Coordinates of C-alpha atoms in Angstrom, one line a residue:
X87 CA -87.8 -0.3 34.6
X88 CA -86.2 2.4 35.7
X89 CA -84.8 0.8 38.8
X90 CA -83.2 -2.4 37.3
X91 CA -81.6 -0.3 34.0
X92 CA -79.5 2.1 36.6
X93 CA -78.8 -1.5 38.2
X94 CA -77.5 -2.3 34.8
X95 CA -75.6 0.6 34.3
X96 CA -73.8 0.9 37.0
X97 CA -72.3 -2.7 36.8
X98 CA -68.4 -2.7 35.7
X99 CA -68.2 -3.4 32.2
X100 CA -65.7 -7.2 31.9
X101 CA -62.0 -6.3 30.4
X102 CA -62.0 -8.5 27.0
X103 CA -59.5 -11.2 27.9
X104 CA -56.5 -11.3 26.2
X105 CA -55.2 -14.4 24.4
X106 CA -51.6 -15.4 24.7
X107 CA -49.7 -15.0 21.3
X108 CA -49.3 -18.7 20.0
X109 CA -46.9 -20.0 17.2
X110 CA -49.5 -19.7 14.8
X111 CA -49.1 -15.8 15.6
X112 CA -47.9 -14.2 12.1
X113 CA -46.3 -11.0 13.6
X114 CA -44.2 -13.6 16.5
X115 CA -43.0 -15.4 13.3
X116 CA -41.8 -12.6 11.1
X117 CA -40.3 -11.4 14.5
X118 CA -38.9 -14.5 15.3
X119 CA -36.9 -14.1 11.0
X120 CA -36.1 -10.7 11.4
X121 CA -33.9 -11.9 14.7
X122 CA -32.4 -15.1 13.2
X123 CA -31.1 -12.7 10.1
X124 CA -30.1 -10.0 12.4
X125 CA -27.7 -12.4 14.7
X126 CA -26.1 -14.5 11.5
X127 CA -25.2 -10.7 10.0
X128 CA -23.6 -9.9 12.9
X129 CA -21.8 -13.4 13.0
X130 CA -20.2 -13.3 9.2
X131 CA -19.9 -9.6 9.8
X132 CA -17.7 -10.2 13.0
X133 CA -16.0 -13.2 11.2
X134 CA -15.0 -11.6 7.8
X135 CA -13.7 -8.3 10.2
X136 CA -11.5 -11.4 11.9
X137 CA -10.5 -12.8 8.6
X138 CA -6.6 -12.6 7.6
X139 CA -4.5 -13.8 5.3
X140 CA -0.8 -14.8 4.8
X141 CA 0.5 -12.7 2.4
X142 CA 4.6 -11.8 1.6
X143 CA 6.5 -8.9 2.7
X144 CA 10.0 -7.6 2.2
X145 CA 11.8 -8.8 4.7
X146 CA 14.7 -6.2 3.4
X147 CA 14.8 -3.7 1.4
X148 CA 14.6 -5.3 -2.3
X149 CA 16.0 -3.4 -5.3
X150 CA 15.4 -3.1 -9.3
X151 CA 16.1 -6.9 -10.5
X152 CA 16.5 -8.8 -7.6
X153 CA 15.2 -12.4 -7.5
X154 CA 12.4 -12.9 -4.5
X155 CA 13.8 -15.6 -2.0
X156 CA 12.9 -16.9 1.0
X157 CA 15.8 -15.0 1.7
X158 CA 14.7 -11.4 1.2
X159 CA 11.5 -12.1 1.5
X160 CA 8.8 -13.9 4.9
X161 CA 5.3 -14.7 5.9
X162 CA 2.7 -12.4 7.5
X163 CA -0.7 -12.8 8.4
X164 CA -2.8 -9.5 7.5
X165 CA -6.3 -8.2 6.9
X166 CA -6.5 -7.3 3.8
X167 CA -10.4 -6.9 3.0
X168 CA -11.5 -5.5 -0.8
X169 CA -7.6 -5.4 -1.1
X170 CA -7.5 -9.7 -1.7
X171 CA -6.2 -10.5 -4.6
X172 CA -3.4 -7.6 -5.1
X173 CA -0.5 -8.8 -2.6
X174 CA 1.8 -11.4 -2.9
X175 CA 0.0 -14.9 -0.8
X176 CA 1.6 -17.8 -0.3
X177 CA 2.1 -20.0 -2.9
X178 CA 0.5 -17.9 -5.6
X179 CA 3.8 -17.4 -7.3
X180 CA 6.6 -19.1 -8.1
X181 CA 9.4 -17.8 -6.5
X182 CA 12.3 -19.5 -8.4
X183 CA 11.0 -17.2 -11.3
X184 CA 9.8 -14.0 -9.6
X185 CA 11.9 -10.4 -9.1
X186 CA 11.1 -7.2 -8.4
X187 CA 10.0 -5.0 -10.8
X188 CA 10.7 -1.9 -9.2
X189 CA 12.2 -1.0 -5.6
X190 CA 10.0 -2.7 -2.4
X191 CA 10.7 -1.3 1.1
X192 CA 11.5 -3.7 4.1
X193 CA 8.4 -4.2 5.8
X194 CA 6.4 -3.6 3.1
X195 CA 3.2 -6.1 1.2
X196 CA 4.3 -7.4 -2.3
X197 CA 2.1 -5.9 -4.9
X198 CA 1.6 -8.1 -7.4
X199 CA 2.5 -5.3 -9.8
X200 CA 5.4 -5.5 -8.7
X201 CA 6.7 -8.2 -9.5
X202 CA 8.2 -9.8 -13.0
X203 CA 9.0 -13.3 -14.5
X204 CA 11.1 -11.8 -17.5
X205 CA 14.6 -10.9 -16.9
X206 CA 16.5 -7.7 -15.0
X207 CA 14.9 -4.6 -17.4
X208 CA 17.3 -2.1 -19.6
X209 CA 17.9 0.1 -16.2
X210 CA 20.8 0.3 -14.4
X211 CA 21.6 1.3 -11.0
X212 CA 24.5 4.9 -11.0
X213 CA 25.5 6.3 -7.9
X214 CA 26.2 9.7 -7.2
X215 CA 27.6 11.5 -4.7
X216 CA 25.1 14.5 -3.2
X217 CA 25.0 17.1 -0.8
X218 CA 23.8 16.1 2.5
X219 CA 20.5 18.5 2.7
X220 CA 19.1 16.2 0.1
X221 CA 15.1 16.7 0.1
X222 CA 13.9 14.5 2.7
X223 CA 11.3 13.7 -0.2
X224 CA 14.3 11.5 -2.1
X225 CA 13.6 8.5 -0.5
X226 CA 14.0 4.5 -2.2
X227 CA 10.5 4.5 -4.1
X228 CA 10.4 7.7 -5.2
X229 CA 11.4 9.6 -8.6
X230 CA 13.7 12.3 -9.3
X231 CA 14.6 14.8 -12.1
X232 CA 18.0 14.8 -12.8
X233 CA 19.5 18.3 -14.5
X234 CA 23.5 18.8 -15.0
X235 CA 25.4 21.9 -15.3
X236 CA 29.7 21.0 -17.3
X237 CA 32.0 22.7 -15.9
X238 CA 33.6 25.4 -17.9
X239 CA 36.8 26.3 -19.3
X240 CA 39.1 26.7 -16.5
X241 CA 37.5 24.5 -13.9
X242 CA 36.4 27.3 -11.4
X243 CA 32.5 27.4 -12.5
X244 CA 30.2 25.2 -14.0
X245 CA 27.4 26.3 -17.6
X246 CA 23.8 26.7 -17.1
X247 CA 22.1 23.5 -16.2
X248 CA 20.6 20.8 -18.5
X249 CA 17.7 18.0 -18.1
X250 CA 19.5 15.4 -18.5
X251 CA 16.7 12.6 -17.1
X252 CA 13.1 12.7 -15.9
X253 CA 11.4 10.5 -13.6
X254 CA 14.2 8.1 -12.6
X255 CA 13.5 6.3 -9.8
X256 CA 15.4 6.0 -7.0
X257 CA 16.1 2.7 -5.3
X258 CA 19.2 3.4 -2.3
X259 CA 20.0 6.4 -0.2
X260 CA 22.3 6.7 2.6
X261 CA 23.8 8.8 4.4
X262 CA 27.4 9.4 4.5
X263 CA 29.6 10.9 7.2
X264 CA 32.5 13.1 6.3
X265 CA 35.1 12.4 8.9
X266 CA 36.9 14.7 10.4
X267 CA 36.3 17.8 8.1
X268 CA 32.8 17.3 8.2
X269 CA 32.1 17.0 4.7
X270 CA 28.8 15.3 4.8
X271 CA 26.9 14.2 2.4
X272 CA 24.4 11.4 0.4
X273 CA 24.7 8.8 -1.9
X274 CA 22.1 8.1 -3.6
X275 CA 21.4 5.0 -6.0
X276 CA 19.4 5.5 -9.3
X277 CA 17.9 3.4 -11.9
X278 CA 18.5 4.9 -15.4
X279 CA 17.1 3.7 -18.2
X280 CA 20.2 2.4 -21.1
X281 CA 20.1 5.7 -23.3
X282 CA 20.2 8.0 -20.8
X283 CA 23.3 5.6 -19.3
X284 CA 26.1 7.5 -21.0
X285 CA 25.6 10.8 -20.8
X286 CA 24.9 9.8 -16.6
X287 CA 28.7 8.6 -17.0
X288 CA 30.1 11.5 -18.9
X289 CA 28.9 13.7 -16.0
X290 CA 30.4 11.6 -13.3
X291 CA 33.3 11.5 -15.5
X292 CA 33.8 14.8 -16.8
X293 CA 32.7 16.2 -12.5
X294 CA 29.9 18.2 -14.3
X295 CA 27.5 19.3 -11.2
X296 CA 24.3 17.3 -10.8
X297 CA 21.4 18.2 -9.1
X298 CA 18.4 16.1 -8.3
X299 CA 15.1 17.3 -7.9
X300 CA 12.3 14.9 -6.6
X301 CA 9.2 14.2 -8.3
X302 CA 6.2 13.9 -7.2
X303 CA 4.4 12.8 -10.0
X304 CA 6.4 9.6 -9.4
X305 CA 4.2 8.7 -6.7
X306 CA 0.7 9.2 -8.9
X307 CA 2.2 5.9 -11.0

């Protein structure tokens, strides 16, 4: 017996046979489901990233009250993502009745909030001749506060400046050369409310000193 036991103990133990997994194996089925879901998710993600929408952009500067037409608009394919629905898309608005209710710069998308179907509001454009060293922050679409210093009797000096209007929108800015005398300047077009229009015209007629100051609060509107 001892000898036989030793012989049996010296025999190698046969390794357990590994079965090939079948389609009925739940682990294999779960893995296939996860792979399929991952592929589908990737396809939809890539498709969403590449999806574009046809919208209108300003083909030129559009001023307050200007009608939106094929002459000042052009179509462009853009990726809006979460901003879809906030800008003027093709065939969404009747361009025959749409007007801009604020300044829109050339090349900019057309926000739906910048479009109105009503007639031009009470604001009117007023042009000011100002020094050339005007703040670079004062651009079309920005807002300024306007101060006026009346010319004193005799015309040699000016009185204390007083605020004429606040949060006045700038609709245009054009640099002007002064020729040989070097008297350069800036022509600024402001959109003035009707109740301030008379005061503006009086300041211009009386040769008052008009100063505009950039108002950063306008960008929060």
